[in-house]
Coordinates of C-alpha atoms in Angstrom, one line a residue:
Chain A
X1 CA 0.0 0.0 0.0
X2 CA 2.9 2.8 1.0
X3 CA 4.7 1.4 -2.6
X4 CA 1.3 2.2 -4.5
X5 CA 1.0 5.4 -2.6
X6 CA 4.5 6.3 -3.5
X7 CA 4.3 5.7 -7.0
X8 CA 1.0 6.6 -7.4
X9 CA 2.4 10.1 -6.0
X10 CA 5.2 10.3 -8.9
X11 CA 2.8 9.7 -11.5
X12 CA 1.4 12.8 -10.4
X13 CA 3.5 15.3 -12.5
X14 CA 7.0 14.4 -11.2
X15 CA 9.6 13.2 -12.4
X16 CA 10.5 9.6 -11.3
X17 CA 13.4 9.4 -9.6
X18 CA 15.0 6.1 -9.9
X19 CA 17.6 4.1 -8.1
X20 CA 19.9 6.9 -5.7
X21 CA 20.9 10.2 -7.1
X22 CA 24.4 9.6 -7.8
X23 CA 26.0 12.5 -6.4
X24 CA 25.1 11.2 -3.0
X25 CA 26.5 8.0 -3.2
X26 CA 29.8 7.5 -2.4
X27 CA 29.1 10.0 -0.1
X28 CA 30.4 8.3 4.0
X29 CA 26.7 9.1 5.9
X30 CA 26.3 10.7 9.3
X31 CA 23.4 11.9 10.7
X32 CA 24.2 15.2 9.4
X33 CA 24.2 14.5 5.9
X34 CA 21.1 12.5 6.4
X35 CA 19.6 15.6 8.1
X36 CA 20.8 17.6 4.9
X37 CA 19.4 14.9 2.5
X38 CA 15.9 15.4 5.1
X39 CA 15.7 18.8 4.3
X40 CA 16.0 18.4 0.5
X41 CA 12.9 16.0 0.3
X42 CA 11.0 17.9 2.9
X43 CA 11.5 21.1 1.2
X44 CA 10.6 19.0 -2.1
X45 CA 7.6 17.5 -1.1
X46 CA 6.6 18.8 2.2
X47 CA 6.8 17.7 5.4
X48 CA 3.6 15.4 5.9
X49 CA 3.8 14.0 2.3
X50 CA 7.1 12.9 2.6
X51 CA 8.0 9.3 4.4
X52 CA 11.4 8.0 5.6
X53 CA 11.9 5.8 2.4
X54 CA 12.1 9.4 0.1
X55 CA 15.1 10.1 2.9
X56 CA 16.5 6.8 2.3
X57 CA 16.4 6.9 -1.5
X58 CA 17.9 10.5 -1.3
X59 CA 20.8 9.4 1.4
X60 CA 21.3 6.0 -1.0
X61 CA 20.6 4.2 2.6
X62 CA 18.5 1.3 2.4
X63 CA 15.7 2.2 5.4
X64 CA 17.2 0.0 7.8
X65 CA 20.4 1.6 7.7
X66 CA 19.0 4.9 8.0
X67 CA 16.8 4.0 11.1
X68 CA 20.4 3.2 12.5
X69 CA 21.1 7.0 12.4
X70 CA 18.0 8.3 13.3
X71 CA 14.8 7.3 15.5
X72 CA 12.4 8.9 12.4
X73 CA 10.9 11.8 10.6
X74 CA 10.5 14.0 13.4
X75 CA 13.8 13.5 14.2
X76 CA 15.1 14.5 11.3
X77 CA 12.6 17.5 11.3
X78 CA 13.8 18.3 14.8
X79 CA 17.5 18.2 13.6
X80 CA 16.9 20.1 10.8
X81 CA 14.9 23.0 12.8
X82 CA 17.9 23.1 15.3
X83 CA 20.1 24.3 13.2
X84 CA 18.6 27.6 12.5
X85 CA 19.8 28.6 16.1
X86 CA 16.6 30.6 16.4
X87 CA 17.9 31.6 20.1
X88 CA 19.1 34.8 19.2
X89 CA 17.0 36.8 21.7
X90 CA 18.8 35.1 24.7
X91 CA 22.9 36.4 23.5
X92 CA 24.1 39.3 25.1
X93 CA 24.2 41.9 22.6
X94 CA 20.5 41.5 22.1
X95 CA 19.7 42.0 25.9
X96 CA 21.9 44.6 26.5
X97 CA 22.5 48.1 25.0
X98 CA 20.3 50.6 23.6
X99 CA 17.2 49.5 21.7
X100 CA 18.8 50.3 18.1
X101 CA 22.1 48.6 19.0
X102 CA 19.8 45.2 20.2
X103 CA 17.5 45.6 17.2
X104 CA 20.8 45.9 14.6
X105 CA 22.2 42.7 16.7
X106 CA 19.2 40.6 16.3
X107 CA 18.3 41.8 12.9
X108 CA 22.1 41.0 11.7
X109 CA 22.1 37.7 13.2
X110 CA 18.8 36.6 11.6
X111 CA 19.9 37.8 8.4
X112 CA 23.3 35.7 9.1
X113 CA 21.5 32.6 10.5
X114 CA 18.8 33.0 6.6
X115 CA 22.3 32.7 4.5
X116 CA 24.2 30.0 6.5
X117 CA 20.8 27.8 6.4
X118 CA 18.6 29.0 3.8
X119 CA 17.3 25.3 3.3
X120 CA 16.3 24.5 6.2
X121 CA 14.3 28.4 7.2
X122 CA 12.7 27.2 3.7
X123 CA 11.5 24.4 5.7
X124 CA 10.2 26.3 8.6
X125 CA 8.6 28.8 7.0
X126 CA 6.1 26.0 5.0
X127 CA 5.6 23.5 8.3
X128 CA 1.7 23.4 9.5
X129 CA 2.6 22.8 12.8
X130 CA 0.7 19.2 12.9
X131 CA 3.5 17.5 15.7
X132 CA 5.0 18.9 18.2
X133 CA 8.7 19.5 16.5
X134 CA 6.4 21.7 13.9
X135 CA 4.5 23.4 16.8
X136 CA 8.0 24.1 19.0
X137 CA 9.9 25.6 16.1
X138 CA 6.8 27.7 15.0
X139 CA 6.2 28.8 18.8
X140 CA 10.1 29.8 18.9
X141 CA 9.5 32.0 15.3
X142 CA 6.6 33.9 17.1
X143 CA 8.4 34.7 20.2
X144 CA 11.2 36.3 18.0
X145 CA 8.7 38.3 16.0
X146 CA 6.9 39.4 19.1
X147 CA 10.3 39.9 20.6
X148 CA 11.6 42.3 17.6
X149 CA 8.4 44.0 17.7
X150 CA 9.2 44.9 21.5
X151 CA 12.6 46.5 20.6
X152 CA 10.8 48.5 17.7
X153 CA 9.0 49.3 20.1
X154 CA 11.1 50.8 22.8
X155 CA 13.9 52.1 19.7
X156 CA 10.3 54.5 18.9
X157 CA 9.9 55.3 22.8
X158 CA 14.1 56.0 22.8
X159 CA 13.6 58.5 19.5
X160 CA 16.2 56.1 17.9
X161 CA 13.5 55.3 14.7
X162 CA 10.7 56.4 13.0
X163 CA 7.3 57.1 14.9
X164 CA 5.1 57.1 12.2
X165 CA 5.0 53.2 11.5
X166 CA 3.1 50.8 13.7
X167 CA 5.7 48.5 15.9
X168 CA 4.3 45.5 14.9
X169 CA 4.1 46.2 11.2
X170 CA 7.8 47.7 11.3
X171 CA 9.1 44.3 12.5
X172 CA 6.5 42.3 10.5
X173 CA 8.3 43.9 6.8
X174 CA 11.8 44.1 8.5
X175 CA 12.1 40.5 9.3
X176 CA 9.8 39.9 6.0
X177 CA 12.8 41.0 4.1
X178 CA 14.9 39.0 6.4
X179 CA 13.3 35.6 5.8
X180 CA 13.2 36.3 2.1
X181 CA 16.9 35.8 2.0
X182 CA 16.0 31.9 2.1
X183 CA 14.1 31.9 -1.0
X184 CA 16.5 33.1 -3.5
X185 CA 20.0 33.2 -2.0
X186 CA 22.2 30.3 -3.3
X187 CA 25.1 29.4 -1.1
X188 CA 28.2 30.0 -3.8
X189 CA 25.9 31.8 -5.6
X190 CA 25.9 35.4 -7.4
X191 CA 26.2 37.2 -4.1
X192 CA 28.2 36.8 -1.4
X193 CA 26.7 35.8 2.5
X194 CA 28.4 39.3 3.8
X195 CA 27.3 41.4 1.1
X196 CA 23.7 40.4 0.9
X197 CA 23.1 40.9 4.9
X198 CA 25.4 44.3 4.7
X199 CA 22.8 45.8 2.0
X200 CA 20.0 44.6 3.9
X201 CA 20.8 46.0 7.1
X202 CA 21.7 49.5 5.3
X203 CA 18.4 49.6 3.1
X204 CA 16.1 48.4 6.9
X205 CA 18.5 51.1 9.2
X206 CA 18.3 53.8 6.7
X207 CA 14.7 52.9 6.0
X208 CA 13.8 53.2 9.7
X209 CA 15.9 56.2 10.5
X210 CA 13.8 58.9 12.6
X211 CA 12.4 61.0 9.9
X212 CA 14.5 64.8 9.6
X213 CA 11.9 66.7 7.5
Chain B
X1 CA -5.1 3.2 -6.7
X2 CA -6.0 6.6 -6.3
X3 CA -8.5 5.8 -3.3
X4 CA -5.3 4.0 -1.7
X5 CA -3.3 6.9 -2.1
X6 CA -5.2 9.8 -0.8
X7 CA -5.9 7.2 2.2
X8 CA -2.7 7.0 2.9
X9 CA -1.3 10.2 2.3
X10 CA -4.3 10.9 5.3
X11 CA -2.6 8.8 7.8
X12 CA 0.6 10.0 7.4
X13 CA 0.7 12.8 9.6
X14 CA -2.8 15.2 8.9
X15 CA -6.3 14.9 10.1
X16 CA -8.5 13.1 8.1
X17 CA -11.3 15.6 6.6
X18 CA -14.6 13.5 6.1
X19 CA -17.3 14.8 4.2
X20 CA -17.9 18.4 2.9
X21 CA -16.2 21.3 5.1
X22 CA -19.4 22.8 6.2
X23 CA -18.5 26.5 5.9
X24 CA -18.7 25.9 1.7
X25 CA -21.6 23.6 1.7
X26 CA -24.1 26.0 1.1
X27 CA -21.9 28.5 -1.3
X28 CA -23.3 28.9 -5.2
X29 CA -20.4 27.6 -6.8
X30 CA -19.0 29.2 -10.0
X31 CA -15.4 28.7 -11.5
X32 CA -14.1 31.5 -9.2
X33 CA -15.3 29.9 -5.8
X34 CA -14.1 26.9 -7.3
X35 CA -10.5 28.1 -8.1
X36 CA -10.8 29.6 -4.5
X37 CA -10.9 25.9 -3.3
X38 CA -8.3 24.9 -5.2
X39 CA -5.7 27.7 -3.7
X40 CA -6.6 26.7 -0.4
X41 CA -5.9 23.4 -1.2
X42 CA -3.0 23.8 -3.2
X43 CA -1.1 25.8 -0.8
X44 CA -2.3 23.2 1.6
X45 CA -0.6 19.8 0.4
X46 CA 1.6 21.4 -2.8
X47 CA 0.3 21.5 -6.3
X48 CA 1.6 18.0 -7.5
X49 CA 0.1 16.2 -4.8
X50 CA -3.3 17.6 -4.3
X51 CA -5.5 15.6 -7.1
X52 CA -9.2 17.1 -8.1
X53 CA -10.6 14.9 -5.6
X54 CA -9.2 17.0 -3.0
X55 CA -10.5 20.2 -4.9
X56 CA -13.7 18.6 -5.3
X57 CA -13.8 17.8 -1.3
X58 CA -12.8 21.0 -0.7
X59 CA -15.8 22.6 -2.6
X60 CA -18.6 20.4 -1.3
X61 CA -19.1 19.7 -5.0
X62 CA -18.7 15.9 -7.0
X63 CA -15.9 15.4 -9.1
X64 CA -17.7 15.4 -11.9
X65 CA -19.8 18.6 -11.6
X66 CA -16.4 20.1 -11.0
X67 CA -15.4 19.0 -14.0
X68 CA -18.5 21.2 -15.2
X69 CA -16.5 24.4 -14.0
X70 CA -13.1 23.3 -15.1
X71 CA -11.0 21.4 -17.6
X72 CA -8.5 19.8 -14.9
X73 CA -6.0 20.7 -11.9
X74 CA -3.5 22.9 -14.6
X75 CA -6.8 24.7 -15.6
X76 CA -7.3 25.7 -11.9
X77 CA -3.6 26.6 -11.5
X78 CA -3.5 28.6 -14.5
X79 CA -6.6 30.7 -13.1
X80 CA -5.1 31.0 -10.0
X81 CA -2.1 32.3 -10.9
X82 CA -3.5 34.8 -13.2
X83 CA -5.3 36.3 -10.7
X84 CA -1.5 37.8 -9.8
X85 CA -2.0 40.4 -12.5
X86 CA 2.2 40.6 -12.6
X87 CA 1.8 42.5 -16.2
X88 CA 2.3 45.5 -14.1
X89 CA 5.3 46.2 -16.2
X90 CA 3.1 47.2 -19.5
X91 CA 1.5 49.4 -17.3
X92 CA 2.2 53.0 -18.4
X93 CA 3.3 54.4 -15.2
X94 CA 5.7 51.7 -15.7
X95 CA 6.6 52.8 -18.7
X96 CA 7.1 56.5 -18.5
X97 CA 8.9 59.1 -16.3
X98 CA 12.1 58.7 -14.4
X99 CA 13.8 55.5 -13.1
X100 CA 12.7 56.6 -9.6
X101 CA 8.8 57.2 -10.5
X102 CA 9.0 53.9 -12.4
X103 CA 10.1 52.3 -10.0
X104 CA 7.8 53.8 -7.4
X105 CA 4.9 52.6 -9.2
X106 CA 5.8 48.8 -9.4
X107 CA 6.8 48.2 -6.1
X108 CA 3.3 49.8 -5.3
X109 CA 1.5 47.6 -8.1
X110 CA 3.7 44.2 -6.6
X111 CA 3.0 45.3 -2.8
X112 CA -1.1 46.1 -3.8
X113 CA -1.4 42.4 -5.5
X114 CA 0.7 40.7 -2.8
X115 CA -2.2 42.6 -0.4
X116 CA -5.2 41.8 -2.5
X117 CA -3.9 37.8 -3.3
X118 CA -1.6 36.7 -0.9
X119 CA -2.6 33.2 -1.1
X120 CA -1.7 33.2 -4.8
X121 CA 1.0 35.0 -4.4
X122 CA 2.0 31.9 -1.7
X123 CA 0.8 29.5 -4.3
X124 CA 3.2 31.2 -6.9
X125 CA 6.1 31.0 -4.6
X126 CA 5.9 27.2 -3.9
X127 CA 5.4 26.0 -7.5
X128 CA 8.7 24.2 -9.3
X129 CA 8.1 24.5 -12.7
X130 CA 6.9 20.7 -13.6
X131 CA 4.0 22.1 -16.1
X132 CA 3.2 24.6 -18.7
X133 CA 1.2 26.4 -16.4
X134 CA 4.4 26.4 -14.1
X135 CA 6.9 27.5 -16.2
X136 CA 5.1 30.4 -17.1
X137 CA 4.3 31.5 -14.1
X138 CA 7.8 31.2 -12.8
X139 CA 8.9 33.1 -16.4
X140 CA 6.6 35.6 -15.6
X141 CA 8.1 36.3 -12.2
X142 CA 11.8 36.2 -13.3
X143 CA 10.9 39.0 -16.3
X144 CA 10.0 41.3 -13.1
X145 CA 12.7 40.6 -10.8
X146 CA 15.0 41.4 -14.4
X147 CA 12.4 44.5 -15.1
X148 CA 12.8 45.5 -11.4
X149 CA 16.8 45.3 -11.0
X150 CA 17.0 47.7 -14.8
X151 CA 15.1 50.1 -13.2
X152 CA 17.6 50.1 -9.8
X153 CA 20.1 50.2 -12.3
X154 CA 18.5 53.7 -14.1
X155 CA 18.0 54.8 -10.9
X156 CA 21.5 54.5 -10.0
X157 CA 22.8 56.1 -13.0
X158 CA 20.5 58.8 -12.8
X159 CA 21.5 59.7 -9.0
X160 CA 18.2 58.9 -7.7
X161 CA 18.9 55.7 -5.2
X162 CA 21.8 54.6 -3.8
X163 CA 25.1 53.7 -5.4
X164 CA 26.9 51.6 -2.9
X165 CA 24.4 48.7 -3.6
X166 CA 24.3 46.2 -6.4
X167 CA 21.5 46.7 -8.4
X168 CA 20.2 43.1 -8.7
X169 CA 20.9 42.8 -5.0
X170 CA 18.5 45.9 -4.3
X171 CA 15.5 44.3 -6.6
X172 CA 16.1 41.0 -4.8
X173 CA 15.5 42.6 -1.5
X174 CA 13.0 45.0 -2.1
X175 CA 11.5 42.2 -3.8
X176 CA 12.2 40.0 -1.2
X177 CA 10.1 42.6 1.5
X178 CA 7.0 42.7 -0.7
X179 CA 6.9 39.3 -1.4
X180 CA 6.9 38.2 2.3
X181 CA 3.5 40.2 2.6
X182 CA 1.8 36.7 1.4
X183 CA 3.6 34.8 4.1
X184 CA 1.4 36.5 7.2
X185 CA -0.9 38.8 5.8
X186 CA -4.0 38.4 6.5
X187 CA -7.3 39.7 4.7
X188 CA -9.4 41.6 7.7
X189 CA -6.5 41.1 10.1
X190 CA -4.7 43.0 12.3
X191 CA -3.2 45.6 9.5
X192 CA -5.6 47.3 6.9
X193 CA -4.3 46.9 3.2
X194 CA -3.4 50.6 2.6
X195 CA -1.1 50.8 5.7
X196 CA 0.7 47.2 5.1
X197 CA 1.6 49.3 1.3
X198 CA 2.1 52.5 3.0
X199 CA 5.2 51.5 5.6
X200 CA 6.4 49.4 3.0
X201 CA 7.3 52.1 0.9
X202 CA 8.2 54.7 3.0
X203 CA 11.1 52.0 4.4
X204 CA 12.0 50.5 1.1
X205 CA 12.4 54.3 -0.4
X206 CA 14.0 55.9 2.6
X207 CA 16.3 52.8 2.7
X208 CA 17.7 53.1 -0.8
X209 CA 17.8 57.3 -0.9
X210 CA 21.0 58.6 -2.3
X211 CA 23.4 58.8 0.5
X212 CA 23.9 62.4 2.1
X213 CA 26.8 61.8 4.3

């Protein structure tokens, strides 16, 4: 039944892909380049629709051998999630200083953490938040946005940025732009990881600046 | 085969939806409620694995009177996408006037259609270009990213934004912020249309100003 499921699902307008990709295959396995291989089908398929045998078939790794790496999907999922160190709000520089100088912090190392692991914030941003790994790493996502929005908040209060955009909405676009980064950047790509978060941070800081005229 | 398949696809990880979702079972149904369906469940379980079943469910409607309203799932794709109006570069505010006014107008037009269809603007953002209907779509999107980093580029020769930033890296960004509208906003929510558009274009604009200092 899975086997009809699965190929039932290819037929479906994708390619089939058969045997293991080769580029994987020689590859020595560890449970972080199964967690790599993870994200691939996860972000390929989606998290629900995809089973541990896509992972296998990605890795090369029979199912077996996989299992001996990892416990199962939301393992992997978990994995994954971890390594967008979404923890940001507890280092010092974002708990200490004025409100600009915490908001540049946190808004530097979230643009930072969207180049290093583009991938897997692709993965976060399309989770549904069915299981608890989902629900954690969602609940984690809000308590930065609410957190940023706080720091708008008091960099308004301080005079440090412009009054006449709603907190909320300021950190809403700011870390819109942020997140972004994960759709298009391309590790190795046209651009390189400092330059794209040095324009971003000059276009959101002179963008928020406390209006002159 | 395909009974199997959608059952299985069920147990893997989402709740099971019996029956008609009650909140449509009493809507007229035309092809436009009917392409609102299939959005909802597009975004929902990705475009290759949703099947007109799931569209049909969706609606409250058979499969074969929703074959009365549509040709097939790339018929309801193709609707659903061109509800993104993203000719907004044949428009002739688009056309005429300087780099900067040009400019101003399309990130306007792409931050008003990200506000007005953010679910298939989300839709547009998760396809991968297996089908006709695909590949345009994703054409469609790369001519204004192209369109949009030209017009950086005038504006930067004409003095009107900021030098110190590559022009495709601007349009990617600015992009980037308009584009992530989709991802949280909501219709009726917490932020009224005209505001969302408003703060988005006072940051973007103040953010790529010439620099003074």
């Amino acid at each position: 039944m899975r086997k009809l499921s699965r190929s039932t699902r290819h037929q479906r307008g994708k390619p089939k892909r058969a045997g293991r990709p080769a580029k994987h295959r020689r590859q020595p396995h560890d449970v972080e380049t199964v967690t790599d291989a993870a994200v691939r089908v996860f972000n390929r398929y989606g998290y629900e629709a995809s089973s541990m045998e896509d992972v296998a078939r990605e890795t090369g790794l029979t199912k077996s051998s996989l299992y001996y790496h990892v416990s199962g999907k939301e393992e992997l999922l978990t994995r994954a999630l971890a390594r967008a160190p979404i923890a940001v709000m507890d280092e010092p520089e974002a708990r200490n200083g004025t409100p600009l100088d915490r908001l540049r912090h946190v808004i530097s190392r979230l643009a930072s953490i969207a180049l290093q692991h583009p991938r897997e914030l692709e993965l976060l941003q399309r989770i549904k938040g069915n299981t608890k790994a989902e629900r954690q790493s969602l609940d984690r996502r809000r308590y930065i946005y609410r957190a940023v929005e706080g720091l708008m908040r008091d960099a308004i209060s301080a005079g440090q940025i412009r009054s006449d955009i709603d907190a909320a909405l300021l950190a809403r676009l700011v870390l819109g732009m942020s997140d972004s980064i994960s759709q298009w950047y391309r590790p190795n790509g046209e651009f390189a990881p400092r330059d794209v978060s040095g324009a971003m941070l000059e276009i959101v800081f002179a963008g928020i600046e406390p209006k002159t005229h």
